[in-house]
Amino acid sequence: MVADHDDSSIINDRGLTFAEKILSLKSMSNSGPGRNAAAAGDFVISSVDFTYVHDVQGPLVIKIFEELKGEKVFDRNKVLLNIDHDFPPSSERSAELHNRMRNFASSQDCMIQEGSNCHQYILENFATPGMLIIGADSHTTTLGSLGTFAAGMGSSDVASILLTGKTWLRVPETIRIHVDSPLGPGITAKDVALEALRVLGTDGANYKSIEWVGKGVEAMTIDSRSTLTNLALEMGAKNSVVFSDGVTRKFLRGRNREPGMEIRAGDESPVFRDIYIESESLVPMVALPGSPGNAKPVSEIGARIPINAVLVGTCTNGRLEDLRRVAAILKGRHVKQGVRMIVTPNSIEVYKQADREGIISTLLESGATVTSPGCGACAGLSKGLIGKNEVAVFAGPRNFPGRLGSVDSKIYLSSPETAAASAITGFVSSIEEVDHK
Amino acid sequence: MKNVRGKCWTFGDDVSTDAILPSKWKTVSFEPSELGKHAMTGIDEKFPEKVSNGDIIVGGLNFGCGSSREQAPIALLGCGIRVVIAKSIARIFFRNCVNVGIYPIEADFPDDFFMDSDEIEVHFDLGVIVNKRTGKGLPFKVIPSFLSTILNSGGLKSFILGGGKYEDLF
């Protein structure tokens, strides 16, 4: 994509945030006072470069699209139907809903995918820097790890996008989270995000754009960056981004994809809030049951918490890097008797590569169960739900009551490392408690 | 938007869509009347029996956080909720409310301002909520006019079916 003259002046503007730049470029009209660029607080009508639905919202999107008398989707190459929340189907109802999606994809001649988590599949295959992506799922923010503006919406909004290729957006203010130095050993992007959740809480970034910046972020892989942009949603964010750089370009080159349009915030752009994560001294973090905002260091939990289940996967922590770390900890060790450990690779590609690297057999040898790829129990429908009074450690996105099944269960949110360590000890534990044995 | 009067039901902070409509019900149906039978059961099993048409939900901070499932506000609609008031409303839930025809209101209020079963009046023209039990008034910020246009049409689907276009909104 080559920027025209006006585009270049916006892209190079030193006073605009990422969100202001990209929404200026994508807008066809805005409520602001007639300026070239949209500013935080303006409402804009934007064109959408890619949109997708999964098997929970998708059937409702299709129903609304049909009620809107939609005939053809706005651009069949920009629409993906993705079956991941309950695949393979755990019920007749799910099987029926999947068929509605297949029929729609067939009649519209648009793309359909079955098995991989939607966000991961789009990272692997479609997203490029500078795209505006709207998904019918809250964790659409994940795709900002490739320098896109990506936001989640509900079924009606996405049905109207299928119809018109457009949507309205309020240009968000920006929270810039600085991670200025690389992470210590055993500390991951999940710990960084949990620390940010401790600071911001679950609504500290409501309606905002979160930019992750600094040497610590630049040193991260796309897998790690995707954990940051994914969890920004749990802080309330509308979108979250890591600016495209050499790591992004290399990732895209390796997949024969275009470098897209690189957009970064101007160095004089005003932000709503700056947050500095002390990454050098960061320790393993966990969010206590009830809310991702209940984050604190694992070492400060106090009591020993016995657990029934450990789950690793989802659009937050089901990537190859996460599985590699879990396997490295479980190799030669065994999951504690009485604890069930369930690992869900979040895509078919991740599953296949994990198999090639021997990760799957390491996990099985250690006593873990590996499910088919996708969203796992996080969809609340199958693949390892937890029952009344059970306690789980979850390397996933959120731990609101009932997220993994019973509303009378308790979920501790952690990194894959902490989850693996806990599976070995049978208590909520950081990796140090395993290493020292 | 016409002013409304109704009985309120109060909830705390971080009420997620998993609480508003638990996962096990999110795909059983897409009809408001069916989904309404399970509204708020992630937090109060008896809610669908207690609630009446025209009642008002009052939440704390971050109401409707979590999953983007539009089935959550549809479930509220199905049990007669037309207004949700909270200290803050999660972004996607806010949009979903407007799109299904529920008026989302954000306001600053002390925890004891509303109690279960209080009769309250919402004056959209003035931007004020009045608690009839205490007689106290609470100002709120009215939503942008283009969202009122969508709401007054009955939601996004009705707006579009009525010939509405985003380009005409602002």
Coordinates of C-alpha atoms in Angstrom, one line a residue:
Chain A
M1 CA 0.0 0.0 0.0
V2 CA 1.6 3.3 -1.0
A3 CA 0.5 6.3 0.9
D4 CA -0.5 9.4 -1.1
H5 CA 0.6 12.8 -0.2
D6 CA -2.1 13.5 2.4
D7 CA -1.6 10.1 3.9
S8 CA 2.1 10.8 4.4
S9 CA 1.5 14.0 6.2
I10 CA -0.8 12.2 8.6
I11 CA 1.6 9.3 9.0
N12 CA 4.5 11.6 9.7
D13 CA 2.6 14.0 12.0
R14 CA 4.4 14.3 15.3
G15 CA 1.4 15.3 17.3
L16 CA -1.0 12.5 16.5
T17 CA -1.4 9.2 18.4
F18 CA -1.6 5.8 16.6
A19 CA -5.4 5.8 16.9
E20 CA -5.7 9.3 15.6
K21 CA -3.5 8.6 12.6
I22 CA -5.1 5.4 11.5
L23 CA -8.7 6.6 12.0
S24 CA -7.9 9.7 10.1
L25 CA -6.7 7.6 7.2
K26 CA -9.7 5.2 7.3
S27 CA -12.4 7.8 7.8
M28 CA -14.8 9.1 5.2
S29 CA -16.5 11.6 7.5
N30 CA -15.9 12.9 10.9
S31 CA -17.7 15.0 13.5
G32 CA -14.6 17.1 14.2
P33 CA -14.3 20.7 13.1
G34 CA -13.4 20.0 9.5
R35 CA -9.7 19.2 10.0
N36 CA -7.8 16.8 7.9
A37 CA -7.0 14.6 10.9
A38 CA -9.4 13.2 13.4
A39 CA -8.7 13.9 17.0
A40 CA -9.5 12.0 20.2
G41 CA -13.2 12.5 21.0
D42 CA -14.3 12.9 17.3
F43 CA -16.8 10.4 15.9
V44 CA -15.9 9.0 12.5
I45 CA -17.3 6.8 9.9
S46 CA -14.6 4.4 8.9
S47 CA -14.1 1.8 6.2
V48 CA -13.3 -1.7 7.5
D49 CA -10.5 -3.7 6.0
F50 CA -11.3 -7.1 7.5
T51 CA -14.2 -8.5 9.6
Y52 CA -14.9 -11.9 11.2
V53 CA -17.4 -13.8 13.3
H54 CA -17.2 -17.0 15.3
D55 CA -19.7 -19.7 16.2
V56 CA -21.2 -17.9 19.2
Q57 CA -21.9 -14.5 17.6
G58 CA -21.7 -15.6 14.0
P59 CA -25.1 -17.3 13.8
L60 CA -26.7 -14.2 15.4
V61 CA -24.8 -12.0 12.9
I62 CA -26.1 -14.1 10.0
K63 CA -29.7 -13.8 11.4
I64 CA -29.5 -10.0 11.7
F65 CA -27.8 -9.7 8.2
E66 CA -30.7 -11.7 6.8
E67 CA -33.3 -9.6 8.7
L68 CA -31.5 -6.5 7.2
K69 CA -32.4 -8.0 3.8
G70 CA -28.6 -8.4 3.1
E71 CA -28.0 -10.1 -0.1
K72 CA -24.2 -10.0 -0.6
V73 CA -21.5 -9.2 1.9
F74 CA -19.6 -5.9 1.1
D75 CA -16.5 -7.8 0.0
R76 CA -16.2 -11.5 0.2
N77 CA -12.4 -11.3 0.5
K78 CA -12.6 -9.3 3.7
V79 CA -15.0 -11.6 5.6
L80 CA -14.1 -14.7 7.6
L81 CA -16.5 -17.1 9.3
N82 CA -14.5 -18.9 11.9
I83 CA -15.7 -21.9 13.9
D84 CA -13.6 -22.2 17.1
H85 CA -15.7 -21.7 20.3
D86 CA -17.3 -25.2 20.3
F87 CA -15.4 -27.2 17.7
P88 CA -15.7 -30.1 17.4
P89 CA -19.3 -29.5 18.5
S90 CA -20.2 -30.7 22.0
S91 CA -23.9 -30.6 21.3
E92 CA -26.4 -31.0 18.6
R93 CA -27.2 -27.3 18.8
S94 CA -23.6 -26.4 18.2
A95 CA -23.5 -28.7 15.2
E96 CA -26.6 -27.0 13.8
L97 CA -25.1 -23.5 14.3
H98 CA -21.9 -24.6 12.6
N99 CA -24.0 -25.7 9.6
R100 CA -25.7 -22.3 9.5
M101 CA -22.2 -20.7 9.2
R102 CA -21.1 -23.2 6.5
N103 CA -24.2 -22.5 4.5
F104 CA -23.8 -18.8 4.8
A105 CA -20.1 -19.0 3.7
S106 CA -21.1 -21.2 0.8
S107 CA -23.9 -18.9 -0.4
Q108 CA -21.7 -15.8 0.0
D109 CA -18.6 -17.5 -1.4
C110 CA -16.6 -16.1 1.6
M111 CA -13.9 -17.7 3.7
I112 CA -14.6 -20.2 6.4
Q113 CA -12.2 -21.8 8.9
E114 CA -12.8 -24.6 11.3
G115 CA -10.6 -25.4 14.3
S116 CA -8.2 -22.6 14.9
N117 CA -9.1 -19.7 17.2
C118 CA -10.2 -16.7 15.1
H119 CA -7.7 -14.2 16.3
Q120 CA -4.8 -16.5 16.0
Y121 CA -5.8 -17.7 12.5
I122 CA -6.0 -14.1 11.4
L123 CA -2.6 -13.3 12.9
E124 CA -1.2 -16.3 11.0
N125 CA -2.8 -15.5 7.7
F126 CA -4.4 -12.1 7.1
A127 CA -3.5 -9.2 9.4
T128 CA -1.0 -6.6 8.1
P129 CA 0.1 -3.3 9.7
G130 CA -2.3 -0.4 9.0
M131 CA -5.4 -2.4 8.6
L132 CA -8.7 -1.5 10.4
I133 CA -10.1 -4.8 11.7
I134 CA -13.4 -5.3 13.4
G135 CA -14.3 -8.8 14.9
A136 CA -17.4 -10.0 16.6
D137 CA -15.4 -10.9 19.7
S138 CA -14.0 -8.8 22.5
H139 CA -10.4 -10.1 22.1
T140 CA -10.1 -8.7 18.6
T141 CA -7.7 -6.2 20.2
T142 CA -5.1 -9.1 20.0
L143 CA -4.5 -8.3 16.3
G144 CA -3.0 -4.9 17.2
S145 CA 0.2 -6.9 17.8
L146 CA 0.8 -6.6 14.0
G147 CA 0.3 -2.8 14.0
T148 CA -3.4 -2.9 13.1
F149 CA -6.3 -1.0 14.7
A150 CA -8.4 -3.9 15.8
A151 CA -11.6 -3.6 17.9
G152 CA -14.4 -6.0 19.0
M153 CA -18.1 -5.3 18.5
G154 CA -21.3 -7.1 18.9
S155 CA -23.5 -8.9 16.4
S156 CA -25.6 -6.0 15.1
D157 CA -22.6 -3.8 14.5
V158 CA -20.8 -6.6 12.6
A159 CA -24.0 -7.4 10.6
S160 CA -24.1 -3.8 9.5
I161 CA -20.4 -4.0 8.5
L162 CA -21.1 -7.1 6.4
L163 CA -23.8 -5.0 4.7
T164 CA -21.8 -1.8 4.2
G165 CA -18.2 -2.3 4.9
K166 CA -18.4 0.7 7.3
T167 CA -18.8 1.5 10.9
W168 CA -18.8 4.4 13.3
L169 CA -16.1 4.8 15.9
R170 CA -15.2 7.4 18.5
V171 CA -11.6 8.2 18.2
P172 CA -10.1 7.0 21.5
E173 CA -7.8 8.8 23.8
T174 CA -4.5 6.9 24.4
I175 CA -2.9 5.2 27.3
R176 CA 0.8 4.6 26.6
I177 CA 2.3 1.7 28.6
H178 CA 6.1 1.8 28.7
V179 CA 8.1 -1.4 29.2
D180 CA 11.6 0.1 28.9
S181 CA 13.8 -2.9 29.6
P182 CA 13.8 -6.6 28.7
L183 CA 12.1 -9.0 31.1
G184 CA 14.0 -11.1 33.6
P185 CA 14.2 -14.9 33.3
G186 CA 10.9 -16.7 33.8
I187 CA 8.9 -13.4 33.5
T188 CA 6.6 -13.2 30.5
A189 CA 4.3 -10.8 28.7
K190 CA 1.5 -12.2 30.8
D191 CA 3.2 -11.0 33.9
V192 CA 3.6 -7.5 32.3
A193 CA -0.1 -7.5 31.4
L194 CA -1.2 -8.6 34.9
E195 CA 1.0 -5.8 36.3
A196 CA -0.7 -3.3 34.0
L197 CA -4.1 -4.7 35.1
R198 CA -3.0 -4.2 38.7
V199 CA -2.4 -0.5 37.9
L200 CA -5.3 0.2 35.6
G201 CA -7.9 -2.2 36.9
T202 CA -10.6 -3.7 34.7
D203 CA -12.0 -0.3 33.4
G204 CA -9.0 2.0 33.7
A205 CA -8.7 1.9 29.9
N206 CA -12.4 1.8 29.0
Y207 CA -12.9 3.4 25.6
K208 CA -9.2 4.0 25.3
S209 CA -6.4 3.0 22.9
I210 CA -3.4 1.3 24.6
E211 CA 0.0 1.6 22.9
W212 CA 2.7 -0.7 24.2
V213 CA 6.1 0.9 23.8
G214 CA 9.7 0.6 24.9
K215 CA 12.7 -1.6 24.5
G216 CA 11.1 -4.4 26.5
V217 CA 8.2 -4.5 24.0
E218 CA 10.5 -4.2 21.0
A219 CA 12.5 -7.3 22.3
M220 CA 9.3 -9.4 22.3
T221 CA 8.2 -11.9 19.7
I222 CA 4.8 -11.5 18.0
D223 CA 3.5 -14.3 20.3
S224 CA 4.4 -12.2 23.4
R225 CA 3.1 -9.0 21.9
S226 CA -0.2 -10.7 21.1
T227 CA -0.6 -11.5 24.8
L228 CA -0.2 -7.8 25.6
T229 CA -2.7 -6.6 23.0
N230 CA -5.1 -9.4 23.9
L231 CA -5.1 -8.5 27.6
A232 CA -5.6 -4.8 27.0
L233 CA -9.2 -5.7 26.5
E234 CA -9.4 -6.8 30.1
M235 CA -8.4 -3.3 31.0
G236 CA -11.4 -2.0 29.0
A237 CA -9.4 -0.9 25.9
K238 CA -11.1 -0.3 22.6
N239 CA -7.9 -1.3 20.7
S240 CA -4.3 -1.9 21.6
V241 CA -1.2 -1.8 19.4
V242 CA 2.4 -2.6 19.2
F243 CA 3.9 -0.5 16.4
S244 CA 5.1 -2.5 13.4
D245 CA 8.9 -2.9 13.4
G246 CA 11.7 -5.2 12.3
V247 CA 10.2 -8.1 14.3
T248 CA 6.8 -7.5 12.6
R249 CA 8.4 -7.3 9.1
K250 CA 10.3 -10.5 9.7
F251 CA 7.2 -12.3 10.9
L252 CA 5.3 -11.2 7.8
R253 CA 8.2 -12.0 5.4
G254 CA 8.3 -15.5 6.8
R255 CA 4.7 -15.9 5.8
N256 CA 5.0 -14.3 2.4
R257 CA 2.9 -11.4 3.5
E258 CA 3.1 -7.7 2.6
P259 CA 4.7 -5.3 5.2
G260 CA 1.5 -3.2 5.1
M261 CA 1.4 0.4 6.2
E262 CA 3.6 1.1 9.2
I263 CA 2.1 3.7 11.5
R264 CA 3.5 4.8 14.9
A265 CA 2.4 7.5 17.3
G266 CA 4.1 10.9 16.8
D267 CA 6.7 11.6 19.4
E268 CA 4.8 14.7 20.6
S269 CA 1.4 13.1 20.7
P270 CA -0.6 13.8 23.8
V271 CA -1.7 10.9 25.9
F272 CA -4.4 10.5 28.5
R273 CA -2.0 8.6 30.8
D274 CA 1.5 7.2 30.7
I275 CA 2.2 4.0 32.7
Y276 CA 5.7 2.7 33.4
I277 CA 6.1 -1.0 34.1
E278 CA 9.3 -1.7 36.0
S279 CA 10.1 -4.7 33.9
E280 CA 13.5 -5.4 35.4
S281 CA 12.1 -6.0 38.9
L282 CA 8.8 -7.6 37.8
V283 CA 7.9 -10.9 39.5
P284 CA 5.5 -13.7 38.6
M285 CA 1.9 -12.3 38.9
V286 CA -1.5 -13.8 39.4
A287 CA -5.0 -12.4 39.4
L288 CA -7.0 -13.6 42.4
P289 CA -10.5 -15.1 41.6
G290 CA -13.3 -12.8 40.5
S291 CA -11.6 -10.3 38.2
P292 CA -8.4 -9.9 36.1
G293 CA -7.9 -6.7 38.0
N294 CA -7.2 -8.6 41.3
A295 CA -3.6 -8.9 40.2
K296 CA -0.7 -9.3 42.7
P297 CA 2.6 -11.1 42.9
V298 CA 2.3 -14.9 43.4
S299 CA 4.6 -14.5 46.4
E300 CA 2.0 -12.3 48.1
I301 CA -0.9 -14.8 48.0
G302 CA 0.0 -15.8 51.6
A303 CA -1.8 -19.1 52.1
R304 CA -1.2 -22.3 50.1
I305 CA -4.1 -22.7 47.7
P306 CA -4.8 -26.3 46.6
I307 CA -6.1 -26.6 43.1
N308 CA -8.2 -29.0 41.1
A309 CA -7.4 -28.0 37.5
V310 CA -4.9 -26.1 35.4
L311 CA -5.8 -24.8 32.0
V312 CA -3.4 -23.4 29.4
G313 CA -4.6 -22.0 26.1
T314 CA -7.0 -19.5 24.5
C315 CA -6.3 -16.4 22.4
T316 CA -4.2 -15.2 25.4
N317 CA -1.8 -18.1 26.0
G318 CA -2.3 -20.9 23.5
R319 CA 0.5 -19.9 21.2
L320 CA 3.6 -21.9 20.3
E321 CA 5.9 -19.9 22.7
D322 CA 3.5 -20.5 25.6
L323 CA 3.4 -24.3 24.8
R324 CA 7.2 -24.4 24.6
R325 CA 7.5 -22.8 28.0
V326 CA 5.0 -25.2 29.6
A327 CA 6.7 -28.2 28.0
A328 CA 10.1 -27.0 29.2
I329 CA 8.9 -26.9 32.8
L330 CA 6.9 -30.2 32.6
K331 CA 9.7 -32.2 30.9
G332 CA 10.8 -35.0 33.2
R333 CA 8.2 -34.0 35.8
H334 CA 4.7 -35.1 36.5
V335 CA 1.4 -33.3 37.0
K336 CA 0.4 -33.7 40.7
Q337 CA -1.9 -36.6 41.4
G338 CA -5.5 -35.4 41.6
V339 CA -4.9 -32.3 39.4
R340 CA -6.1 -32.2 35.8
M341 CA -4.0 -30.2 33.5
I342 CA -5.6 -29.3 30.2
V343 CA -3.7 -27.7 27.3
T344 CA -5.4 -26.3 24.3
P345 CA -3.2 -25.1 21.4
N346 CA -5.0 -22.1 20.0
S347 CA -4.6 -23.0 16.3
I348 CA -4.1 -25.9 14.0
E349 CA -0.8 -24.4 13.0
V350 CA 0.3 -24.2 16.6
Y351 CA -0.8 -27.7 17.3
K352 CA 1.1 -29.1 14.3
Q353 CA 4.3 -27.3 15.1
A354 CA 4.1 -28.3 18.8
D355 CA 3.8 -31.9 17.6
R356 CA 6.8 -31.5 15.3
E357 CA 8.8 -30.1 18.2
G358 CA 7.8 -33.0 20.6
I359 CA 5.9 -30.6 22.8
I360 CA 2.6 -32.6 22.6
S361 CA 4.3 -35.9 23.7
T362 CA 6.1 -34.1 26.5
L363 CA 2.8 -32.8 27.8
L364 CA 1.2 -36.2 27.5
E365 CA 4.1 -37.9 29.3
S366 CA 3.7 -35.4 32.1
G367 CA 0.1 -36.4 32.6
A368 CA -1.5 -33.4 30.9
T369 CA -4.4 -33.7 28.5
V370 CA -4.1 -32.0 25.2
T371 CA -7.4 -31.0 23.5
S372 CA -8.2 -30.2 19.9
P373 CA -7.2 -26.6 19.0
G374 CA -9.4 -23.5 19.4
C375 CA -10.8 -21.6 22.4
G376 CA -10.9 -24.5 24.9
A377 CA -12.9 -24.2 28.1
C378 CA -12.7 -20.4 27.9
A379 CA -15.8 -20.5 25.7
G380 CA -17.6 -22.0 28.6
L381 CA -19.1 -24.8 26.5
S382 CA -16.8 -27.8 26.5
K383 CA -13.2 -29.0 26.8
G384 CA -12.5 -29.0 30.5
L385 CA -15.1 -26.9 32.4
I386 CA -14.8 -26.7 36.2
G387 CA -17.4 -27.6 38.7
K388 CA -18.8 -26.2 41.9
N389 CA -16.2 -25.3 44.6
E390 CA -13.3 -26.3 42.3
V391 CA -10.2 -24.1 42.0
A392 CA -8.3 -23.6 38.8
V393 CA -5.2 -21.9 37.6
F394 CA -5.8 -20.5 34.2
A395 CA -3.3 -19.2 31.6
G396 CA -6.1 -17.4 29.7
P397 CA -7.7 -14.0 29.5
R398 CA -10.2 -13.6 32.3
N399 CA -11.5 -15.0 35.6
F400 CA -14.9 -13.5 36.2
P401 CA -17.2 -15.8 38.1
G402 CA -18.5 -18.6 35.9
R403 CA -16.0 -18.0 33.1
L404 CA -14.9 -21.7 33.0
G405 CA -18.2 -23.3 34.2
S406 CA -19.6 -23.1 37.7
V407 CA -20.2 -19.6 39.2
D408 CA -19.1 -21.2 42.5
S409 CA -15.6 -22.1 41.3
K410 CA -12.5 -20.0 41.7
I411 CA -10.1 -19.1 38.9
Y412 CA -6.5 -17.8 39.4
L413 CA -5.3 -16.1 36.3
S414 CA -1.6 -16.6 35.6
S415 CA 1.2 -17.0 33.0
P416 CA 1.8 -20.4 31.4
E417 CA 4.9 -20.8 33.5
T418 CA 3.0 -20.3 36.8
A419 CA 0.2 -22.6 35.5
A420 CA 2.8 -25.3 34.8
A421 CA 4.5 -24.9 38.1
S422 CA 1.1 -25.1 39.9
A423 CA 0.2 -28.3 38.0
I424 CA 3.4 -29.9 39.4
T425 CA 3.0 -28.8 43.0
G426 CA -0.8 -28.9 43.2
F427 CA -0.9 -25.4 44.7
V428 CA -0.9 -22.0 43.2
S429 CA 2.9 -21.7 42.7
S430 CA 5.5 -19.7 40.9
I431 CA 8.2 -21.4 38.9
E432 CA 10.7 -20.7 41.7
E433 CA 8.9 -23.2 44.0
V434 CA 9.5 -25.9 41.4
D435 CA 13.1 -25.0 40.6
H436 CA 14.1 -25.0 44.2
K437 CA 13.0 -28.6 44.7
Chain B
M1 CA -36.7 9.3 24.1
K2 CA -39.7 9.3 26.4
N3 CA -39.1 9.6 30.1
V4 CA -39.5 6.3 31.9
R5 CA -40.3 5.2 35.4
G6 CA -39.5 1.8 36.8
K7 CA -38.3 -0.3 39.7
C8 CA -34.5 -0.8 40.0
W9 CA -32.3 -3.8 40.7
T10 CA -28.9 -3.1 41.9
F11 CA -25.6 -4.9 41.3
G12 CA -21.9 -4.3 42.1
D13 CA -18.8 -3.6 40.0
D14 CA -17.4 -5.7 37.2
V15 CA -20.7 -7.5 36.3
S16 CA -19.5 -9.4 33.2
T17 CA -21.5 -10.7 30.4
D18 CA -20.8 -14.2 31.8
A19 CA -23.0 -13.1 34.8
I20 CA -25.6 -11.3 32.6
L21 CA -26.0 -14.3 30.4
P22 CA -24.0 -17.4 31.4
S23 CA -22.2 -19.2 28.6
K24 CA -24.3 -22.3 28.8
W25 CA -27.3 -20.2 27.6
K26 CA -25.6 -18.0 25.0
T27 CA -26.4 -20.1 22.0
V28 CA -29.6 -21.9 23.0
S29 CA -31.7 -19.3 21.2
F30 CA -31.4 -15.8 19.9
E31 CA -34.9 -14.8 20.8
P32 CA -35.3 -12.2 23.6
S33 CA -38.1 -14.1 25.3
E34 CA -36.0 -17.3 25.5
L35 CA -32.8 -15.5 26.5
G36 CA -34.7 -13.4 29.1
K37 CA -35.4 -16.6 31.1
H38 CA -31.7 -16.7 32.0
A39 CA -30.9 -13.0 32.4
M40 CA -28.6 -12.2 35.3
T41 CA -28.6 -15.9 36.5
G42 CA -24.8 -15.9 36.7
I43 CA -25.2 -13.6 39.7
D44 CA -28.8 -14.2 40.9
E45 CA -30.6 -17.4 40.0
K46 CA -34.0 -16.0 40.9
F47 CA -33.7 -12.8 38.9
P48 CA -35.9 -13.8 35.9
E49 CA -38.7 -14.6 38.4
K50 CA -38.4 -11.3 40.2
V51 CA -38.0 -8.9 37.4
S52 CA -41.0 -7.1 35.7
N53 CA -41.4 -5.3 32.4
G54 CA -40.1 -1.8 32.6
D55 CA -37.7 -2.4 35.5
I56 CA -34.3 -0.8 35.4
I57 CA -30.8 -2.4 36.0
V58 CA -28.3 -0.4 38.2
G59 CA -24.7 -1.5 38.1
G60 CA -21.4 -0.3 39.5
L61 CA -18.2 0.2 37.6
N62 CA -17.5 -1.6 34.3
F63 CA -21.0 -3.0 33.9
G64 CA -21.1 -5.5 31.0
C65 CA -17.4 -6.2 30.8
G66 CA -16.0 -9.3 29.2
S67 CA -17.4 -11.2 26.2
S68 CA -18.9 -9.2 23.3
R69 CA -22.0 -11.5 23.2
E70 CA -24.9 -9.4 22.1
Q71 CA -27.1 -12.1 23.6
A72 CA -26.4 -10.5 27.0
P73 CA -28.3 -7.2 26.4
I74 CA -30.9 -9.2 24.3
A75 CA -31.6 -11.3 27.5
L76 CA -32.1 -8.1 29.5
L77 CA -34.4 -6.8 26.7
G78 CA -36.3 -10.1 26.9
C79 CA -37.2 -9.6 30.5
G80 CA -38.4 -6.0 29.9
I81 CA -35.3 -3.9 30.7
R82 CA -35.2 -0.8 28.6
V83 CA -32.6 1.2 30.7
V84 CA -29.3 0.3 32.3
I85 CA -27.7 2.7 34.7
A86 CA -24.1 2.2 35.9
K87 CA -21.1 4.1 37.2
S88 CA -19.3 3.0 34.0
I89 CA -20.4 0.7 31.1
A90 CA -17.9 -1.5 29.2
R91 CA -17.5 -0.3 25.7
I92 CA -18.8 -3.2 23.6
F93 CA -21.8 -3.7 26.0
F94 CA -22.6 0.0 25.6
R95 CA -22.8 -0.3 21.8
N96 CA -24.7 -3.5 22.0
C97 CA -27.3 -1.8 24.3
V98 CA -27.9 1.0 21.8
N99 CA -28.0 -1.5 19.0
V100 CA -30.7 -3.7 20.6
G101 CA -32.7 -0.7 21.9
I102 CA -31.6 -0.3 25.6
Y103 CA -30.7 3.1 26.8
P104 CA -27.2 3.0 28.5
I105 CA -26.7 5.6 31.2
E106 CA -23.4 6.4 32.9
A107 CA -23.5 8.5 36.1
D108 CA -21.5 9.1 39.2
F109 CA -23.4 8.1 42.3
P110 CA -22.7 6.9 45.9
D111 CA -23.3 3.2 46.6
D112 CA -26.4 4.0 48.7
F113 CA -28.1 6.2 46.1
F114 CA -30.1 3.2 44.7
M115 CA -31.5 0.3 46.6
D116 CA -33.3 -2.8 45.3
S117 CA -37.0 -2.0 44.5
D118 CA -36.6 1.8 44.6
E119 CA -38.9 3.5 42.1
I120 CA -36.9 5.7 39.9
E121 CA -37.7 8.1 37.1
V122 CA -35.3 8.9 34.2
H123 CA -35.8 12.3 32.6
F124 CA -34.0 12.0 29.3
D125 CA -34.9 15.6 28.3
L126 CA -33.2 17.0 31.5
G127 CA -30.5 14.4 31.9
V128 CA -31.6 13.6 35.4
I129 CA -32.6 10.5 37.3
V130 CA -34.9 10.9 40.3
N131 CA -35.2 8.4 43.1
K132 CA -38.8 8.5 44.2
R133 CA -38.1 6.9 47.6
T134 CA -35.5 9.5 48.6
G135 CA -36.6 12.4 46.4
K136 CA -33.0 12.8 45.3
G137 CA -31.9 13.7 41.8
L138 CA -28.9 12.5 39.9
P139 CA -27.6 14.2 36.8
F140 CA -26.2 12.1 33.9
K141 CA -24.6 12.8 30.6
V142 CA -27.0 12.2 27.8
I143 CA -25.7 10.1 25.0
P144 CA -24.6 11.8 21.7
S145 CA -27.5 12.8 19.5
F146 CA -26.6 10.3 16.7
L147 CA -26.9 7.4 19.2
S148 CA -30.3 8.8 20.3
T149 CA -31.3 8.7 16.7
I150 CA -30.4 4.9 16.6
L151 CA -32.1 4.3 19.9
N152 CA -35.3 6.1 19.0
S153 CA -35.5 4.0 15.8
G154 CA -35.6 1.0 18.1
G155 CA -32.0 -0.1 17.7
L156 CA -29.5 -0.5 14.8
K157 CA -31.5 -3.0 12.8
S158 CA -34.6 -0.8 12.8
F159 CA -32.5 2.3 12.0
I160 CA -31.0 0.6 8.9
L161 CA -34.3 -1.0 7.8
G162 CA -35.9 2.5 8.1
G163 CA -33.5 3.8 5.6
G164 CA -31.0 5.2 8.1
K165 CA -27.4 5.6 7.0
Y166 CA -24.3 6.2 9.1
E167 CA -23.3 9.1 6.8
D168 CA -26.4 11.0 7.8
L169 CA -25.7 10.8 11.5
F170 CA -23.0 13.4 11.8

